[in-house]
């Protein structure tokens, strides 16, 4: 999708991301790195249609002359539509020569996360003036073992029905709600074994998948 927004606001976010100073090894740091501003230069330059037409004339002459103009550019991936359910998939492998190695490092993640620093300033389903886009954790998938074999378990929060979330899913409507984590009891599920656990146990897990529901 080509954006023709004002260059001064094209890379603006709902909340000031420069004030984050995210801790390395946290989900905030992962999101910060994923949405960082990149400069495209040298072999990564962007093909510019406007520059090409300016130098080579009308479009119908471009292909025959094969004179394309590339230019330096800036690129940034931001969230343009805040989802009702936020699913974060952590990369749990790395290349070691020709082999893949599992990454067992613990990544810190919160009960409530604010996506505003990672959303475009013109996020489609965020009310004007809002500087927070809050989500509450309700599920975690954890993997134990190696790249060749292992076992998946899950942490799930049992909580009351969220009518606000239902409206958001069905009609795309967003209303102000509590900004605290959704109340409920956490359970650890491994095959047919289900056991109640504390939130501290959940937050200390080596998350592979994180599931958040929108609060605000």
Coordinates of C-alpha atoms in Angstrom, one line a residue:
X1 CA 0.0 0.0 0.0
X2 CA 1.5 3.3 -1.1
X3 CA 1.1 6.1 1.4
X4 CA 0.9 9.7 0.3
X5 CA 0.6 11.2 3.8
X6 CA 2.5 14.2 4.9
X7 CA 6.1 13.2 5.3
X8 CA 6.2 15.0 8.6
X9 CA 3.5 12.8 10.1
X10 CA 4.1 9.5 8.1
X11 CA 6.4 8.1 10.8
X12 CA 4.5 9.4 13.8
X13 CA 3.0 7.1 16.4
X14 CA 0.1 7.4 18.9
X15 CA 2.5 7.6 21.8
X16 CA 6.1 8.7 21.9
X17 CA 8.2 5.6 21.3
X18 CA 11.5 7.3 22.1
X19 CA 10.5 7.6 25.8
X20 CA 10.1 3.8 26.0
X21 CA 13.8 2.8 26.5
X22 CA 12.7 -0.9 26.4
X23 CA 14.7 -3.4 28.4
X24 CA 16.6 -5.9 26.2
X25 CA 15.1 -9.3 26.5
X26 CA 11.5 -8.0 26.8
X27 CA 8.5 -8.1 24.5
X28 CA 8.6 -4.3 24.4
X29 CA 12.2 -4.5 23.0
X30 CA 11.0 -7.1 20.4
X31 CA 8.2 -4.8 19.3
X32 CA 10.5 -1.8 19.3
X33 CA 13.0 -3.5 17.1
X34 CA 10.3 -4.9 14.7
X35 CA 8.8 -1.4 14.2
X36 CA 12.0 0.6 14.1
X37 CA 12.6 3.1 11.3
X38 CA 14.9 1.8 8.6
X39 CA 16.9 3.6 6.0
X40 CA 17.0 2.0 2.5
X41 CA 20.2 2.8 0.7
X42 CA 22.7 1.3 -1.8
X43 CA 21.3 -2.1 -3.0
X44 CA 18.2 -1.6 -0.9
X45 CA 17.1 1.7 -2.6
X46 CA 13.5 2.1 -3.6
X47 CA 12.2 2.2 -7.2
X48 CA 10.7 5.7 -7.5
X49 CA 8.0 5.9 -10.2
X50 CA 7.9 9.7 -9.9
X51 CA 11.6 10.1 -10.3
X52 CA 11.6 7.6 -13.2
X53 CA 8.8 9.5 -15.1
X54 CA 10.6 12.7 -14.5
X55 CA 13.8 11.4 -16.0
X56 CA 12.4 9.1 -18.7
X57 CA 9.1 10.7 -19.7
X58 CA 5.7 9.0 -19.8
X59 CA 5.1 5.5 -18.4
X60 CA 4.7 3.9 -21.9
X61 CA 8.3 4.7 -22.7
X62 CA 9.8 3.4 -19.4
X63 CA 9.8 -0.3 -20.2
X64 CA 11.3 0.2 -23.6
X65 CA 14.1 2.4 -22.4
X66 CA 14.7 0.4 -19.2
X67 CA 15.9 3.4 -17.3
X68 CA 14.6 3.0 -13.8
X69 CA 15.5 5.5 -11.1
X70 CA 16.1 4.3 -7.5
X71 CA 16.3 6.6 -4.5
X72 CA 17.1 6.4 -0.8
X73 CA 14.0 6.0 1.3
X74 CA 12.8 5.4 4.9
X75 CA 10.7 2.4 5.9
X76 CA 8.8 1.7 9.1
X77 CA 6.2 -1.0 9.9
X78 CA 3.5 0.2 12.2
X79 CA 0.1 -1.0 13.3
X80 CA -2.7 0.7 11.3
X81 CA -5.6 -1.2 12.8
X82 CA -5.5 -2.4 16.4
X83 CA -6.9 -6.0 16.5
X84 CA -9.5 -7.2 19.1
X85 CA -7.2 -10.1 19.8
X86 CA -3.4 -9.6 19.7
X87 CA -1.3 -12.7 19.0
X88 CA 2.5 -12.4 19.4
X89 CA 4.6 -15.2 17.9
X90 CA 8.1 -15.3 19.3
X91 CA 10.9 -16.6 17.1
X92 CA 12.3 -19.4 19.1
X93 CA 15.1 -20.6 16.8
X94 CA 18.3 -19.4 15.3
X95 CA 20.7 -20.5 12.6
X96 CA 23.9 -22.3 13.7
X97 CA 25.7 -22.9 10.5
X98 CA 23.4 -25.2 8.5
X99 CA 21.4 -26.2 11.5
X100 CA 18.6 -24.7 13.5
X101 CA 19.0 -24.2 17.2
X102 CA 16.2 -23.5 19.7
X103 CA 16.4 -20.3 21.7
X104 CA 15.5 -21.0 25.3
X105 CA 16.0 -17.4 26.6
X106 CA 13.3 -16.0 28.8
X107 CA 11.5 -13.0 27.2
X108 CA 9.8 -10.7 29.7
X109 CA 6.2 -9.9 29.0
X110 CA 3.6 -8.0 31.0
X111 CA 0.0 -8.7 32.0
X112 CA -1.1 -5.4 30.3
X113 CA 0.7 -4.1 27.3
X114 CA 0.3 -0.7 25.5
X115 CA 0.6 -0.9 21.7
X116 CA 0.3 2.9 21.2
X117 CA 4.0 3.4 20.7
X118 CA 3.8 0.9 17.9
X119 CA 0.6 2.2 16.2
X120 CA 0.5 4.8 13.5
X121 CA -0.8 8.2 14.6
X122 CA -3.8 7.7 12.3
X123 CA -4.7 4.2 13.6
X124 CA -8.1 3.5 12.1
X125 CA -10.0 2.1 15.2
X126 CA -8.6 4.3 17.9
X127 CA -10.6 7.3 19.0
X128 CA -9.1 10.7 18.3
X129 CA -7.1 11.9 21.3
X130 CA -6.4 8.5 22.7
X131 CA -2.8 7.8 23.5
X132 CA -3.2 4.3 24.8
X133 CA -4.1 1.0 23.2
X134 CA -4.2 -1.5 26.0
X135 CA -4.3 -5.2 26.0
X136 CA -4.7 -7.8 28.8
X137 CA -2.9 -11.2 28.7
X138 CA -5.2 -14.2 28.7
X139 CA -3.2 -17.0 27.2
X140 CA 0.4 -18.3 26.8
X141 CA 1.8 -21.3 24.8
X142 CA 5.1 -22.7 26.0
X143 CA 7.3 -25.3 24.3
X144 CA 9.7 -27.6 26.1
X145 CA 12.3 -29.7 24.4
X146 CA 14.4 -29.2 21.3
X147 CA 13.9 -28.4 17.6
X148 CA 13.5 -32.1 16.9
X149 CA 11.1 -33.0 19.6
X150 CA 9.3 -31.6 22.6
X151 CA 6.0 -30.9 24.2
X152 CA 3.5 -27.9 24.1
X153 CA 1.7 -26.7 27.2
X154 CA -0.5 -23.7 27.8
X155 CA -1.5 -21.2 30.4
X156 CA -5.0 -19.9 30.2
X157 CA -6.9 -17.4 32.3
X158 CA -10.5 -18.3 33.1
X159 CA -12.5 -15.0 33.2
X160 CA -16.0 -13.6 32.8
X161 CA -17.4 -12.9 29.3
X162 CA -16.2 -9.7 27.9
X163 CA -19.1 -8.0 26.1
X164 CA -16.8 -5.1 25.1
X165 CA -14.6 -7.6 23.3
X166 CA -17.6 -9.2 21.6
X167 CA -18.7 -5.8 20.2
X168 CA -15.2 -5.1 19.0
X169 CA -14.9 -8.5 17.2
X170 CA -18.4 -8.4 15.7
X171 CA -18.9 -4.7 15.0
X172 CA -15.4 -3.1 15.2
X173 CA -16.7 -0.7 17.9
X174 CA -14.3 0.3 20.7
X175 CA -15.3 1.8 24.0
X176 CA -13.4 2.8 27.1
X177 CA -13.0 -0.1 29.6
X178 CA -10.9 -0.8 32.7
X179 CA -7.2 -0.3 32.2
X180 CA -6.3 -3.0 34.7
X181 CA -5.8 -6.7 33.8
X182 CA -9.0 -8.7 33.3
X183 CA -9.7 -10.5 36.6
X184 CA -9.6 -14.3 36.6
X185 CA -7.8 -17.5 37.6
X186 CA -4.9 -18.8 35.7
X187 CA -4.5 -22.5 34.9
X188 CA -1.7 -24.6 33.5
X189 CA -2.8 -27.2 30.9
X190 CA -0.7 -30.1 29.8
X191 CA -2.6 -32.7 27.8
X192 CA -5.4 -33.8 30.2
X193 CA -3.8 -32.4 33.3
X194 CA -5.1 -29.0 34.5
X195 CA -3.7 -27.2 37.5
X196 CA -4.4 -23.7 38.9
X197 CA -1.2 -21.5 39.0
X198 CA -0.3 -18.0 40.1
X199 CA 0.2 -15.1 37.7
X200 CA 3.9 -15.0 38.7
X201 CA 4.3 -18.6 37.4
X202 CA 2.7 -17.5 34.1
X203 CA 5.0 -14.5 33.7
X204 CA 8.1 -16.6 34.3
X205 CA 7.3 -19.0 31.5
X206 CA 9.3 -19.2 28.3
X207 CA 6.5 -18.0 26.0
X208 CA 6.3 -19.2 22.4
X209 CA 2.9 -17.6 21.7
X210 CA 1.2 -14.8 23.6
X211 CA -2.5 -14.0 23.5
X212 CA -3.9 -10.6 24.6
X213 CA -7.4 -9.2 24.5
X214 CA -8.0 -5.5 23.9
X215 CA -9.0 -3.4 26.9
X216 CA -8.9 0.2 25.6

